[in-house]
Amino acid sequence: MDRPLLDPMTRSRATRSTLPFEELISSIPGLDPGLWSAISAFGKGRKSTRVLFTGTQPGDGVTVAATAAALGLARHLRVTTAYVETDLERPAVKGYLGMPSTAGLSDLLDGESSFDEAVSDVPGCPDLIVLGAGRARRAIPGEFASDIAEGILGRIVSPSQFTIIDGPPIASHPQMLSLLRHVDAAVLVVRARTSMKSELARAKAVLDQARVPVIGSVLNRFKPDHPWVNPA
């Protein structure tokens, strides 16, 4: 039998501790408050809010920004927050959180893991649950539009007030288009002096066409090791 995710009362009694990743982002002015508070404001009055983090090219720092936002929501609001890593080629979130690499989304899609094995509670942050990318592989065209993918997303979103979806560059990964119907808003992460205006315009056009509002942006590496956040 699948074990249920921790209910809110159980989570409230669970041990909380500061993660090494949080010590790193605490030194970045504006990053954590700017991201989680913008998402919180957008989600006010909603039963569930799903936000996609995406960029214009690999290395934009999407996972760093998305992880900071998820931790901020879970820490400050103390509500169940889910993190779903959909960049199957470059699993990273579990490394940032100091968690062992285990089965994840790719394994669920391939039928090689159970939901319980793939979804993890984060030690020290009981209100955050993580579905990492799992075994690294290329995404298969159309797999995010499958009934299996919809079932996975539905199951992890259902108990969560906020769901952060960490995705690869949306304009160059067509498989991400089918995910847009499962999100309520997006945050764009761009890399200073590297991301081109044309790439940013393409990403924004894709989101606009899907009627997904951009509620925030992250200009990464504007100064060495210091991303700056600009809520929309």
Coordinates of C-alpha atoms in Angstrom, one line a residue:
M1 CA 0.0 0.0 0.0
D2 CA 1.3 3.5 -0.8
R3 CA 2.1 5.5 2.2
P4 CA 0.1 8.8 2.4
L5 CA 2.0 12.1 2.3
L6 CA 2.3 13.7 5.7
D7 CA -0.8 15.5 6.7
P8 CA -0.5 19.2 7.9
M9 CA -0.7 18.4 11.6
T10 CA 2.0 15.8 11.3
R11 CA 4.2 18.2 9.3
S12 CA 3.7 20.9 11.9
R13 CA 5.2 18.6 14.6
A14 CA 8.1 17.4 12.4
T15 CA 11.7 18.6 13.1
R16 CA 12.7 21.8 11.3
S17 CA 16.4 22.7 10.6
T18 CA 18.3 25.0 8.3
L19 CA 19.6 23.3 5.2
P20 CA 23.1 24.1 3.8
F21 CA 21.4 25.4 0.6
E22 CA 19.4 27.9 2.7
E23 CA 22.6 29.2 4.3
L24 CA 23.9 29.9 0.8
I25 CA 20.8 31.7 -0.5
S26 CA 20.4 33.7 2.7
S27 CA 23.4 35.7 1.6
I28 CA 21.7 36.7 -1.7
P29 CA 19.8 39.9 -1.2
G30 CA 16.2 39.7 -2.5
L31 CA 16.3 36.2 -3.9
D32 CA 14.2 34.2 -1.4
P33 CA 11.7 37.0 -0.3
G34 CA 11.2 38.3 -3.8
L35 CA 10.3 34.9 -5.2
W36 CA 8.2 33.2 -2.6
S37 CA 6.3 36.4 -1.7
A38 CA 5.4 37.1 -5.3
I39 CA 4.1 33.5 -5.7
S40 CA 2.2 33.8 -2.4
A41 CA 0.5 37.0 -3.5
F42 CA -0.5 35.5 -6.8
G43 CA -1.9 32.4 -5.0
K44 CA -4.0 34.4 -2.5
G45 CA -7.6 33.0 -2.6
R46 CA -6.6 29.9 -4.7
K47 CA -6.9 26.4 -3.3
S48 CA -3.8 25.3 -5.3
T49 CA -1.2 27.3 -7.2
R50 CA 1.1 25.8 -9.8
V51 CA 4.1 27.8 -10.9
L52 CA 6.5 26.9 -13.7
F53 CA 10.1 28.0 -13.5
T54 CA 11.9 28.1 -16.8
G55 CA 14.7 29.9 -18.6
T56 CA 16.1 30.5 -22.1
Q57 CA 19.1 28.2 -22.1
P58 CA 20.8 25.5 -19.9
G59 CA 22.7 27.0 -17.0
D60 CA 20.3 29.9 -16.4
G61 CA 20.0 28.9 -12.7
V62 CA 16.4 27.8 -12.9
T63 CA 16.8 25.0 -10.3
V64 CA 18.5 27.4 -7.8
A65 CA 15.7 29.9 -8.2
A66 CA 13.0 27.3 -8.0
T67 CA 14.4 25.6 -5.0
A68 CA 14.8 28.9 -3.2
A69 CA 11.1 29.7 -3.9
A70 CA 9.9 26.3 -2.8
L71 CA 11.8 26.5 0.5
G72 CA 10.6 30.1 1.1
L73 CA 6.9 29.0 0.7
A74 CA 7.3 26.0 2.9
R75 CA 9.3 27.8 5.6
H76 CA 7.4 31.1 5.8
L77 CA 3.8 30.0 5.1
R78 CA 4.1 26.5 6.6
V79 CA 1.8 25.0 4.0
T80 CA 2.4 21.9 1.9
T81 CA 4.6 22.8 -1.0
A82 CA 5.5 20.3 -3.8
Y83 CA 8.5 20.6 -6.1
V84 CA 8.5 18.7 -9.4
E85 CA 11.7 18.6 -11.5
T86 CA 10.8 18.1 -15.1
D87 CA 14.3 18.6 -16.7
L88 CA 14.9 14.9 -17.1
E89 CA 18.3 15.4 -18.7
R90 CA 19.9 17.4 -15.9
P91 CA 18.7 16.2 -12.4
A92 CA 19.9 18.7 -9.8
V93 CA 17.5 19.5 -7.0
K94 CA 18.3 16.6 -4.7
G95 CA 22.0 17.6 -4.8
Y96 CA 21.1 21.1 -3.8
L97 CA 19.0 19.8 -0.9
G98 CA 21.6 17.3 0.3
M99 CA 19.4 14.4 -0.5
P100 CA 20.4 11.1 -2.0
S101 CA 19.8 10.5 -5.7
T102 CA 16.8 8.2 -5.9
A103 CA 14.0 7.3 -8.3
G104 CA 12.0 10.2 -9.6
L105 CA 9.8 11.4 -12.4
S106 CA 11.6 9.6 -15.3
D107 CA 11.3 6.3 -13.4
L108 CA 7.6 6.9 -12.7
L109 CA 7.0 7.7 -16.4
D110 CA 8.9 4.5 -17.4
G111 CA 6.9 2.4 -14.9
E112 CA 10.1 1.5 -13.0
S113 CA 9.2 3.0 -9.6
S114 CA 6.2 3.5 -7.3
F115 CA 5.0 6.9 -6.3
D116 CA 6.1 6.3 -2.7
E117 CA 9.7 5.5 -3.9
A118 CA 9.9 8.6 -6.1
V119 CA 8.4 11.3 -3.9
S120 CA 10.5 12.4 -0.9
D121 CA 10.0 14.5 2.2
V122 CA 12.8 17.0 2.7
P123 CA 14.7 16.4 6.0
G124 CA 14.5 19.6 8.1
C125 CA 11.7 21.1 6.0
P126 CA 8.6 19.0 6.7
D127 CA 6.2 21.1 4.6
L128 CA 8.2 20.5 1.4
I129 CA 7.9 17.3 -0.7
V130 CA 10.1 16.7 -3.8
L131 CA 9.7 14.7 -6.9
G132 CA 13.1 14.8 -8.5
A133 CA 13.9 14.1 -12.2
G134 CA 15.1 10.6 -11.3
R135 CA 17.3 8.7 -13.7
A136 CA 18.8 11.1 -16.2
R137 CA 17.6 10.6 -19.8
R138 CA 16.2 12.5 -22.7
A139 CA 12.6 13.5 -22.6
I140 CA 10.3 11.5 -25.0
P141 CA 8.1 13.6 -27.2
G142 CA 4.6 13.6 -26.0
E143 CA 5.2 11.9 -22.7
F144 CA 4.1 14.9 -20.6
A145 CA 0.8 14.8 -22.3
S146 CA 0.2 11.1 -21.4
D147 CA -2.4 9.8 -19.0
I148 CA 0.5 8.6 -16.8
A149 CA 2.1 12.1 -16.6
E150 CA -1.3 13.6 -15.8
G151 CA -1.9 11.1 -13.0
I152 CA 1.5 11.8 -11.5
L153 CA 1.0 15.5 -11.5
G154 CA -2.5 15.3 -10.2
R155 CA -1.4 13.1 -7.3
I156 CA 1.4 15.4 -6.2
V157 CA -0.5 18.6 -6.8
S158 CA -3.7 17.4 -5.0
P159 CA -2.5 17.8 -1.3
S160 CA -0.3 20.8 -2.0
Q161 CA -1.2 24.5 -1.7
F162 CA 1.8 25.4 -3.9
T163 CA 3.5 23.4 -6.6
I164 CA 6.8 24.5 -8.1
I165 CA 7.6 23.0 -11.5
D166 CA 11.2 23.2 -12.5
G167 CA 11.5 23.0 -16.3
P168 CA 14.1 23.2 -19.0
P169 CA 14.2 26.2 -21.5
I170 CA 10.6 26.2 -22.8
A171 CA 11.2 27.6 -26.3
S172 CA 13.7 24.9 -27.2
H173 CA 12.0 21.9 -25.5
P174 CA 8.6 21.3 -27.3
Q175 CA 7.7 18.6 -24.8
M176 CA 7.2 21.3 -22.2
L177 CA 4.2 22.8 -24.1
S178 CA 1.9 20.0 -22.9
L179 CA 2.8 21.0 -19.3
L180 CA 1.5 24.5 -19.7
R181 CA -2.1 23.5 -19.3
H182 CA -1.1 22.3 -15.8
V183 CA 0.4 25.6 -14.6
D184 CA -1.2 28.8 -13.4
A185 CA 1.8 31.1 -13.8
A186 CA 5.5 31.2 -14.6
V187 CA 8.7 32.7 -13.5
L188 CA 11.4 33.4 -16.1
V189 CA 15.1 33.0 -15.2
V190 CA 17.6 34.6 -17.5
R191 CA 21.4 34.8 -17.3
A192 CA 22.9 38.3 -17.4
R193 CA 25.1 39.0 -20.5
T194 CA 24.4 35.5 -21.8
S195 CA 20.7 35.2 -22.5
M196 CA 19.7 36.9 -25.7
K197 CA 16.7 39.2 -26.0
S198 CA 15.4 37.1 -28.9
E199 CA 15.5 34.0 -26.7
L200 CA 13.7 35.8 -23.9
A201 CA 11.1 37.1 -26.4
R202 CA 10.5 33.6 -27.7
A203 CA 10.0 32.1 -24.2
K204 CA 7.6 35.0 -23.3
A205 CA 5.7 34.4 -26.6
V206 CA 5.2 30.7 -25.8
L207 CA 3.8 31.6 -22.4
D208 CA 1.6 34.3 -23.8
Q209 CA 0.2 32.0 -26.4
A210 CA -0.7 29.5 -23.7
R211 CA -2.2 32.3 -21.6
V212 CA 0.3 31.7 -18.7
P213 CA 1.1 34.9 -16.9
V214 CA 4.7 35.7 -16.0
I215 CA 4.5 36.8 -12.3
G216 CA 8.3 37.2 -11.7
S217 CA 11.7 37.2 -13.3
V218 CA 15.2 36.4 -12.1
L219 CA 18.2 38.1 -13.6
N220 CA 21.0 35.6 -12.7
R221 CA 24.6 36.5 -12.3
F222 CA 24.1 40.2 -12.7
K223 CA 27.0 40.3 -10.2
P224 CA 29.2 37.3 -9.5
D225 CA 27.3 34.8 -7.4
H226 CA 24.5 37.3 -6.7
P227 CA 21.2 36.8 -8.6
W228 CA 18.8 39.7 -8.3
V229 CA 15.0 39.2 -8.3
N230 CA 12.5 41.4 -9.9
P231 CA 8.9 40.4 -9.1
A232 CA 6.5 41.3 -11.9

